[in-house]
Short mmCIF file of C-alpha atoms in Angstrom, two decimals:
data_model
loop_
_atom_site.label_atom_id
_atom_site.label_comp_id
_atom_site.label_asym_id
_atom_site.label_seq_id
_atom_site.Cartn_x
_atom_site.Cartn_y
_atom_site.Cartn_z
CA MET A 1 0.00 0.00 0.00
CA THR A 2 2.86 2.34 0.91
CA LYS A 3 4.61 1.58 -2.39
CA LYS A 4 1.39 2.33 -4.29
CA ILE A 5 0.98 5.70 -2.55
CA LEU A 6 4.64 6.51 -3.23
CA SER A 7 4.22 5.62 -6.93
CA VAL A 8 1.17 7.86 -7.25
CA PHE A 9 3.02 10.70 -5.50
CA LEU A 10 6.03 10.39 -7.82
CA ALA A 11 3.79 10.27 -10.89
CA VAL A 12 1.96 13.44 -9.81
CA LEU A 13 5.32 15.10 -9.08
CA MET A 14 6.64 14.24 -12.55
CA VAL A 15 3.52 15.69 -14.19
CA PHE A 16 3.96 18.87 -12.16
CA VAL A 17 7.65 19.17 -13.06
CA CYS A 18 6.95 18.62 -16.75
CA ALA A 19 4.14 21.18 -16.65
CA VAL A 20 6.42 23.79 -15.10
CA THR A 21 9.47 23.16 -17.28
CA ALA A 22 7.35 23.09 -20.43
CA PHE A 23 6.80 26.81 -20.34
CA ALA A 24 9.35 28.15 -17.87
CA ALA A 25 11.81 30.43 -19.64
CA PRO A 26 15.14 31.41 -18.09
CA GLU A 27 14.66 34.30 -15.67
CA LYS A 28 15.79 37.38 -17.57
CA HIS A 29 12.87 39.73 -18.00
CA THR A 30 9.13 39.42 -17.43
CA LEU A 31 7.12 40.49 -20.44
CA ARG A 32 3.82 42.11 -19.50
CA PHE A 33 1.04 44.24 -20.87
CA SER A 34 1.55 47.96 -20.30
CA GLU A 35 -0.65 50.02 -18.00
CA ASP A 36 -2.83 50.96 -20.98
CA GLY A 37 -3.36 47.26 -21.72
CA LYS A 38 -1.23 47.09 -24.88
CA PHE A 39 1.65 44.84 -25.88
CA LYS A 40 3.58 45.70 -29.06
CA ILE A 41 5.61 43.23 -31.10
CA ILE A 42 7.76 44.06 -34.12
CA HIS A 43 8.44 41.17 -36.52
CA ILE A 44 11.63 41.83 -38.53
CA THR A 45 12.58 39.01 -40.85
CA ASP A 46 15.14 38.22 -43.54
CA ILE A 47 17.54 41.06 -42.80
CA GLN A 48 19.98 38.70 -44.51
CA ASP A 49 22.84 41.18 -44.41
CA ASP A 50 26.62 40.91 -44.71
CA TYR A 51 29.29 42.35 -42.44
CA PRO A 52 29.56 45.19 -41.86
CA MET A 53 25.82 45.65 -42.03
CA SER A 54 24.33 48.07 -44.52
CA PRO A 55 24.16 51.49 -42.81
CA VAL A 56 20.74 52.02 -44.40
CA ALA A 57 19.41 48.72 -43.06
CA LYS A 58 20.78 49.48 -39.62
CA GLN A 59 19.27 52.97 -39.64
CA PHE A 60 15.91 51.57 -40.78
CA ILE A 61 15.79 49.17 -37.82
CA LYS A 62 16.84 51.92 -35.41
CA GLU A 63 14.06 54.17 -36.69
CA ILE A 64 11.51 51.37 -36.31
CA LEU A 65 12.52 50.92 -32.68
CA ARG A 66 12.43 54.67 -32.04
CA ASN A 67 9.08 55.21 -33.76
CA TYR A 68 7.16 52.28 -32.25
CA GLN A 69 8.90 51.46 -28.93
CA PRO A 70 8.04 47.74 -29.08
CA ASP A 71 7.82 45.55 -26.01
CA LEU A 72 9.45 42.74 -27.99
CA VAL A 73 11.17 42.30 -31.35
CA VAL A 74 11.10 38.91 -33.07
CA LEU A 75 13.86 38.35 -35.63
CA GLY A 76 12.31 35.99 -38.16
CA GLY A 77 15.37 34.16 -39.47
CA ASP A 78 17.98 34.58 -42.21
CA ASN A 79 19.34 37.31 -40.01
CA THR A 80 22.91 37.38 -41.31
CA VAL A 81 24.67 35.77 -44.27
CA SER A 82 28.19 37.03 -43.59
CA ALA A 83 31.22 34.83 -44.20
CA LYS A 84 32.42 32.52 -41.44
CA GLU A 85 35.26 34.79 -40.40
CA ASP A 86 32.78 37.67 -39.95
CA LYS A 87 29.82 35.74 -38.60
CA GLU A 88 30.29 36.41 -34.90
CA ALA A 89 31.00 40.10 -35.50
CA SER A 90 27.89 40.26 -37.69
CA ILE A 91 25.68 38.81 -34.96
CA LYS A 92 27.21 41.17 -32.41
CA GLU A 93 26.57 44.14 -34.69
CA MET A 94 22.92 43.15 -34.99
CA CYS A 95 22.47 42.46 -31.28
CA ASP A 96 24.08 45.82 -30.47
CA ILE A 97 21.16 47.60 -32.15
CA PHE A 98 18.74 46.17 -29.59
CA VAL A 99 21.06 46.33 -26.60
CA GLU A 100 21.91 49.99 -27.22
CA SER A 101 18.23 50.90 -27.58
CA GLY A 102 17.21 48.84 -24.54
CA THR A 103 14.85 46.69 -26.65
CA TYR A 104 14.05 43.11 -25.67
CA PHE A 105 14.26 40.64 -28.54
CA THR A 106 14.29 37.01 -29.52
CA GLN A 107 14.80 35.14 -32.78
CA VAL A 108 14.18 32.04 -34.86
CA PHE A 109 16.62 30.63 -37.39
CA GLY A 110 16.05 30.56 -41.14
CA ASN A 111 17.45 28.25 -43.79
CA HIS A 112 20.38 30.55 -44.64
CA ASP A 113 21.72 31.43 -41.17
CA ALA A 114 23.97 28.37 -40.92
CA GLN A 115 25.28 28.17 -44.48
CA GLN A 116 28.52 30.03 -43.86
CA GLY A 117 30.49 27.51 -41.85
CA TYR A 118 28.84 27.53 -38.41
CA ASP A 119 26.15 25.18 -37.19
CA ARG A 120 23.11 26.76 -35.58
CA GLU A 121 24.15 25.10 -32.30
CA GLU A 122 27.25 27.31 -32.50
CA LEU A 123 25.37 30.43 -33.61
CA PHE A 124 22.70 30.46 -30.91
CA PRO A 125 25.13 31.07 -28.03
CA MET A 126 26.38 34.15 -29.91
CA TYR A 127 22.92 35.71 -29.64
CA VAL A 128 22.85 34.82 -25.96
CA LYS A 129 26.31 36.32 -25.43
CA TYR A 130 25.88 39.57 -27.35
CA GLY A 131 22.19 40.07 -26.65
CA GLY A 132 22.85 39.90 -22.94
CA GLU A 133 19.89 40.70 -20.73
CA TYR A 134 17.87 41.90 -23.75
CA PHE A 135 17.96 38.58 -25.61
CA LEU A 136 15.11 36.45 -24.27
CA GLY A 137 15.49 33.43 -26.53
CA TYR A 138 16.46 29.98 -25.24
CA ASP A 139 16.60 26.43 -26.55
CA ALA A 140 13.74 24.40 -25.08
CA ALA A 141 13.99 20.64 -24.63
CA ASN A 142 11.56 17.84 -25.33
CA VAL A 143 9.13 16.87 -22.58
CA ASP A 144 11.45 14.01 -21.54
CA GLY A 145 14.43 16.37 -21.34
CA SER A 146 16.08 15.17 -24.56
CA ASP A 147 17.27 17.53 -27.30
CA MET A 148 14.49 18.78 -29.55
CA THR A 149 14.82 18.89 -33.32
CA GLY A 150 16.31 22.19 -34.43
CA VAL A 151 17.77 24.99 -32.32
CA GLY A 152 15.98 27.73 -30.43
CA THR A 153 12.38 26.57 -30.34
CA HIS A 154 10.90 28.19 -27.23
CA ASN A 155 7.99 30.18 -25.86
CA LEU A 156 7.71 33.46 -24.00
CA THR A 157 4.75 34.28 -21.79
CA VAL A 158 3.26 37.75 -21.36
CA LYS A 159 1.84 38.66 -17.97
CA SER A 160 -1.30 40.71 -17.47
CA SER A 161 -0.84 44.42 -16.81
CA ASP A 162 -1.28 43.84 -13.08
CA GLY A 163 1.22 40.97 -13.17
CA THR A 164 -1.14 38.47 -11.55
CA LYS A 165 -1.42 35.89 -14.32
CA THR A 166 -0.15 34.75 -17.70
CA ALA A 167 -2.35 36.58 -20.20
CA TYR A 168 -0.69 35.60 -23.49
CA ASN A 169 1.88 33.22 -24.96
CA LEU A 170 4.34 33.55 -27.84
CA TYR A 171 5.76 30.49 -29.61
CA MET A 172 9.06 30.59 -31.52
CA PHE A 173 9.54 27.55 -33.77
CA ASP A 174 12.68 26.51 -35.58
CA SER A 175 11.30 25.43 -38.96
CA ASN A 176 14.72 23.91 -39.72
CA MET A 177 16.47 23.99 -43.10
CA TYR A 178 16.21 21.36 -45.85
CA VAL A 179 15.10 17.74 -46.28
CA SER A 180 16.49 15.02 -48.55
CA ASP A 181 15.38 11.57 -49.69
CA GLU A 182 17.09 8.32 -48.68
CA ASN A 183 19.65 8.84 -51.45
CA GLY A 184 20.63 12.29 -50.28
CA ASN A 185 18.75 14.15 -53.02
CA GLU A 186 17.34 17.40 -51.72
CA LEU A 187 13.54 17.43 -51.77
CA GLY A 188 12.96 20.98 -50.57
CA TYR A 189 12.60 22.92 -47.36
CA ASP A 190 12.07 21.40 -43.95
CA CYS A 191 9.31 22.29 -41.48
CA VAL A 192 8.42 22.01 -37.81
CA ASN A 193 9.05 18.38 -36.83
CA PRO A 194 6.91 15.90 -34.82
CA ASP A 195 8.77 16.28 -31.51
CA GLN A 196 8.45 20.06 -31.74
CA ILE A 197 4.70 19.63 -32.26
CA GLU A 198 4.52 17.41 -29.16
CA TRP A 199 6.41 20.06 -27.20
CA TYR A 200 3.92 22.66 -28.43
CA LYS A 201 0.88 20.60 -27.36
CA HIS A 202 2.39 19.88 -23.97
CA THR A 203 3.31 23.54 -23.40
CA SER A 204 -0.17 24.71 -24.36
CA ALA A 205 -1.77 22.16 -22.05
CA ALA A 206 0.52 23.12 -19.17
CA LEU A 207 -0.30 26.82 -19.55
CA LYS A 208 -3.99 26.00 -19.70
CA ALA A 209 -3.75 23.98 -16.49
CA GLU A 210 -1.91 26.82 -14.75
CA ASN A 211 -4.64 29.20 -15.95
CA GLY A 212 -7.44 27.36 -14.25
CA GLY A 213 -8.40 25.31 -17.28
CA VAL A 214 -8.76 28.33 -19.58
CA THR A 215 -6.73 28.25 -22.80
CA VAL A 216 -4.03 30.93 -22.96
CA PRO A 217 -4.21 32.69 -26.36
CA ALA A 218 -1.04 32.71 -28.42
CA LEU A 219 0.81 33.78 -31.55
CA ALA A 220 3.44 31.71 -33.35
CA PHE A 221 6.55 32.78 -35.25
CA GLN A 222 8.72 30.72 -37.58
CA HIS A 223 10.79 31.27 -40.70
CA ILE A 224 9.27 28.84 -43.21
CA ILE A 225 5.54 29.18 -43.78
CA VAL A 226 3.17 26.26 -43.15
CA GLN A 227 2.07 24.19 -46.13
CA GLU A 228 -1.59 25.06 -45.55
CA ALA A 229 -0.87 28.57 -46.88
CA PHE A 230 -0.04 27.12 -50.29
CA ASP A 231 -3.22 25.07 -50.22
CA GLN A 232 -5.24 28.22 -49.51
CA LEU A 233 -3.54 30.25 -52.23
CA PHE A 234 -3.27 27.85 -55.18
CA TYR A 235 -5.49 25.30 -56.89
CA LYS A 236 -4.50 21.65 -56.74
CA SER A 237 -3.54 19.62 -59.77
CA PRO A 238 -4.40 15.91 -60.20
CA VAL A 239 -0.94 15.33 -61.71
CA SER A 240 2.50 16.83 -61.28
CA LEU A 241 3.11 19.80 -63.56
CA GLY A 242 6.86 19.79 -63.05
CA SER A 243 8.36 23.26 -63.12
CA ALA A 244 4.96 24.70 -64.11
CA GLY A 245 3.60 23.87 -60.66
CA ARG A 246 4.73 22.83 -57.20
CA ASP A 247 4.94 19.33 -55.71
CA PHE A 248 5.01 18.40 -52.07
CA ASP A 249 4.86 15.01 -50.40
CA GLY A 250 2.16 13.34 -52.51
CA VAL A 251 0.35 16.59 -53.43
CA SER A 252 0.65 18.69 -56.60
CA TYR A 253 -0.45 22.26 -57.21
CA THR A 254 -0.84 24.65 -60.09
CA TYR A 255 0.41 28.22 -59.92
CA LEU A 256 -3.13 29.49 -60.52
CA PRO A 257 -3.78 31.71 -57.49
CA LYS A 258 -6.96 31.94 -55.42
CA LEU A 259 -6.85 35.72 -55.10
CA SER A 260 -10.10 35.75 -53.14
CA ALA A 261 -8.28 33.97 -50.29
CA ILE A 262 -5.91 36.89 -49.68
CA ARG A 263 -7.33 38.93 -46.83
CA ASP A 264 -4.66 41.58 -46.92
CA GLY A 265 -1.30 42.35 -48.48
CA LEU A 266 0.47 41.27 -51.64
CA LEU A 267 1.63 38.00 -53.19
CA PHE A 268 4.64 38.58 -55.43
CA GLU A 269 6.01 35.02 -55.38
CA ALA A 270 4.73 31.53 -54.69
CA PRO A 271 5.32 30.69 -51.01
CA CYS A 272 7.98 28.09 -50.22
CA PRO A 273 6.69 25.89 -47.37
CA GLY A 274 8.24 22.64 -46.25
CA TYR A 275 8.13 19.56 -48.47
CA PHE A 276 6.61 17.48 -45.68
CA ASN A 277 3.72 18.35 -43.39
CA HIS A 278 3.90 16.74 -39.97
CA GLY A 279 0.63 18.24 -38.76
CA GLN A 280 1.74 21.42 -37.01
CA PHE A 281 -1.18 23.49 -38.26
CA ALA A 282 -3.71 20.72 -37.55
CA ALA A 283 -2.37 20.49 -33.99
CA MET A 284 -2.86 24.22 -33.55
CA VAL A 285 -6.43 24.04 -34.82
CA GLU A 286 -7.15 21.20 -32.41
CA THR A 287 -5.44 22.90 -29.46
CA GLY A 288 -7.20 26.21 -30.10
CA ASP A 289 -4.70 28.65 -28.64
CA VAL A 290 -2.86 30.08 -31.67
CA LYS A 291 -4.54 33.06 -33.34
CA ALA A 292 -1.93 33.56 -36.07
CA ILE A 293 1.32 32.16 -37.46
CA PHE A 294 3.81 34.76 -38.72
CA SER A 295 6.52 33.72 -41.16
CA GLY A 296 9.16 35.25 -43.41
CA HIS A 297 11.33 33.39 -45.93
CA ASP A 298 9.48 34.64 -49.04
CA HIS A 299 10.91 38.16 -49.20
CA VAL A 300 8.33 39.97 -51.31
CA ASN A 301 5.15 38.54 -49.77
CA ASP A 302 3.16 40.27 -47.03
CA PHE A 303 -0.23 38.57 -47.36
CA THR A 304 -2.65 37.06 -44.85
CA VAL A 305 -4.91 34.08 -45.45
CA THR A 306 -7.23 32.53 -42.87
CA LEU A 307 -7.97 28.85 -42.34
CA ASP A 308 -9.98 27.28 -39.50
CA GLY A 309 -9.83 30.48 -37.48
CA ILE A 310 -6.04 30.91 -37.70
CA ASN A 311 -4.40 33.67 -39.71
CA ILE A 312 -1.37 32.64 -41.75
CA THR A 313 0.66 35.79 -42.36
CA ASN A 314 3.88 36.43 -44.24
CA THR A 315 6.01 39.44 -43.32
CA ALA A 316 8.02 41.00 -46.15
CA ALA A 317 11.80 41.06 -45.83
CA ALA A 318 13.63 44.00 -44.28
CA THR A 319 16.75 43.22 -46.30
CA MET A 320 18.79 45.78 -48.21
CA HIS A 321 21.29 43.09 -49.23
CA SER A 322 19.18 40.33 -50.76
CA TYR A 323 16.18 40.47 -53.11
CA GLY A 324 13.08 42.49 -52.26
CA ASN A 325 11.07 45.46 -53.46
CA ASP A 326 10.21 48.86 -52.08
CA TYR A 327 6.43 48.33 -52.32
CA ASN A 328 6.43 46.25 -49.15
CA ARG A 329 10.03 46.02 -47.94
CA GLY A 330 9.94 46.47 -44.17
CA ALA A 331 8.68 44.88 -40.98
CA ARG A 332 5.38 44.16 -39.21
CA LEU A 333 3.77 45.73 -36.17
CA ILE A 334 1.53 43.50 -34.04
CA VAL A 335 -0.48 45.04 -31.21
CA LEU A 336 -2.23 42.95 -28.56
CA ASP A 337 -4.97 44.52 -26.46
CA GLU A 338 -5.58 43.03 -23.03
CA SER A 339 -9.26 44.01 -23.17
CA ASP A 340 -9.85 41.65 -26.12
CA LEU A 341 -7.32 38.86 -26.53
CA SER A 342 -9.43 37.05 -29.10
CA THR A 343 -7.91 39.24 -31.80
CA TYR A 344 -5.02 41.62 -32.49
CA GLU A 345 -4.08 44.48 -34.79
CA THR A 346 -1.32 44.27 -37.36
CA SER A 347 0.12 46.53 -40.03
CA ASN A 348 3.18 46.78 -42.24
CA ILE A 349 5.98 49.17 -41.40
CA THR A 350 7.38 49.83 -44.83
CA TYR A 351 10.78 51.22 -45.66
CA ALA A 352 9.17 53.75 -48.00
CA GLU A 353 6.69 55.06 -45.43
CA THR A 354 9.41 55.29 -42.79
CA ALA A 355 11.64 57.29 -45.13
CA LEU A 356 8.90 59.89 -45.65
CA ARG A 357 8.66 60.72 -41.96
CA GLU A 358 10.00 64.18 -41.14
CA ASP A 359 12.37 62.75 -38.53
CA SER A 360 13.79 60.04 -40.84
CA GLU A 361 17.40 60.04 -42.04
CA LEU A 362 16.87 57.30 -44.63
CA SER A 363 16.39 59.53 -47.67
CA LYS A 364 19.50 61.54 -46.75
CA MET A 365 21.87 58.57 -46.61
CA ASP A 366 24.09 57.24 -49.39
CA GLY A 367 22.19 54.33 -50.90
CA GLY A 368 18.97 55.37 -49.19
CA ILE A 369 15.62 55.71 -50.90
CA SER A 370 14.71 59.14 -52.27
CA LYS A 371 11.49 60.78 -51.11
CA ALA A 372 10.21 60.78 -54.69
CA HIS A 373 10.84 57.05 -55.07
CA ALA A 374 9.34 56.40 -51.64
CA SER A 375 6.16 58.29 -52.59
CA PHE A 376 5.90 56.31 -55.83
CA ALA A 377 6.45 52.99 -54.01
CA ILE A 378 3.65 53.78 -51.54
CA ALA A 379 1.22 54.86 -54.26
CA PHE A 380 1.97 51.91 -56.53
CA GLY A 381 1.81 49.47 -53.62
CA SER A 382 -1.63 50.81 -52.69
CA PHE A 383 -2.73 50.43 -56.31
CA LEU A 384 -1.57 46.81 -56.40
CA LYS A 385 -3.42 46.00 -53.18
CA ALA A 386 -6.62 47.53 -54.56
CA LEU A 387 -6.16 45.54 -57.77
CA VAL A 388 -5.70 42.29 -55.84
CA ARG A 389 -8.88 43.01 -53.85
CA LEU A 390 -10.82 43.68 -57.07
CA LEU A 391 -9.53 40.57 -58.81
CA GLY A 392 -10.28 38.61 -55.63
CA VAL A 393 -13.92 39.66 -55.79
CA PHE A 394 -14.15 38.55 -59.43
CA THR A 395 -12.48 35.25 -58.54
CA MET A 396 -14.93 34.64 -55.69
CA LEU A 397 -17.93 35.40 -57.91
CA SER A 398 -16.50 33.17 -60.63
CA ASP A 399 -16.04 30.29 -58.19
CA LYS A 400 -19.65 30.62 -57.01
CA ILE A 401 -20.99 30.66 -60.56
CA CYS A 402 -18.92 27.63 -61.52
#
């Protein structure tokens, strides 16, 4: 009888320990809603710069931080592509922007971060080192304590304005890099893997238990977009179309877009999700905590589509070094309101709009955008968005008629 009681006690203790460690971040800084009930996040992805960093790109980020005073910045991957001998200095230069401004930040890795001679396991400690107290990222483990697939998957909780409870949760997923077949032939991009999905479900359940059985609402961030976005945006094909379409694991698509599915923003290129789909999005639908998944990776896309109550949003690249365009080049502002956590507000922070501010230095810098070009980019971008909306209406009517 005593052994049975002891076994039950140990089992309960293990459940408690797992519940705590599932969402307990290292003690650095407590994120919380401000006194006015707001929490501001800036998503900056695909900076993808060399070393030294472009002065224009650096100034753009500094102006974003000054103009919006975010509570947290999420770097969305492909942060630096500098050569191996410059990699550590490049990460330090980027971290210095946030440290010097006193801005808390975290990050997820992209597919290009570790292509210059360092593994991501070697890169992550550099963010920890140079980000200091302002870098809130950490590398979570599986529920059993073993190493999780990828590097830097973690979550950050946001306390209520009075500090009495966890009001919101933020997931950072490493969507990994590339996948190959059994012969070593590259199939395409990777995605969030099964053990990461199990960690997510366990973390969500633990937070719910701590919150008196009420689900804690959440947002998710990762570099590579989920495959469901492609399914929402393009029509399927019964057969592979080769280079004229896109193939995933057992599924083929045309490049014929469903413009009516785009709620907001622009689609300049076909998204590049992972080749496999291990059920991340389905798990989020079932769990019911995630309101939106924010990705980068596809530099010139800044659209939103909605499926099963979850927004799938791409943020356009902030890069001045890799490909992009001035119609949507920039970052994304996300504002949570404690009075209504069932939704959120989001908007693009474009390079062009920032340059037109009276207090901006961007148009005065060598290599910066001129005010005339910035004005054109804004006007033409607005025209394209209106055109997409109009074509979307025609597409929707056409689908109904057919």
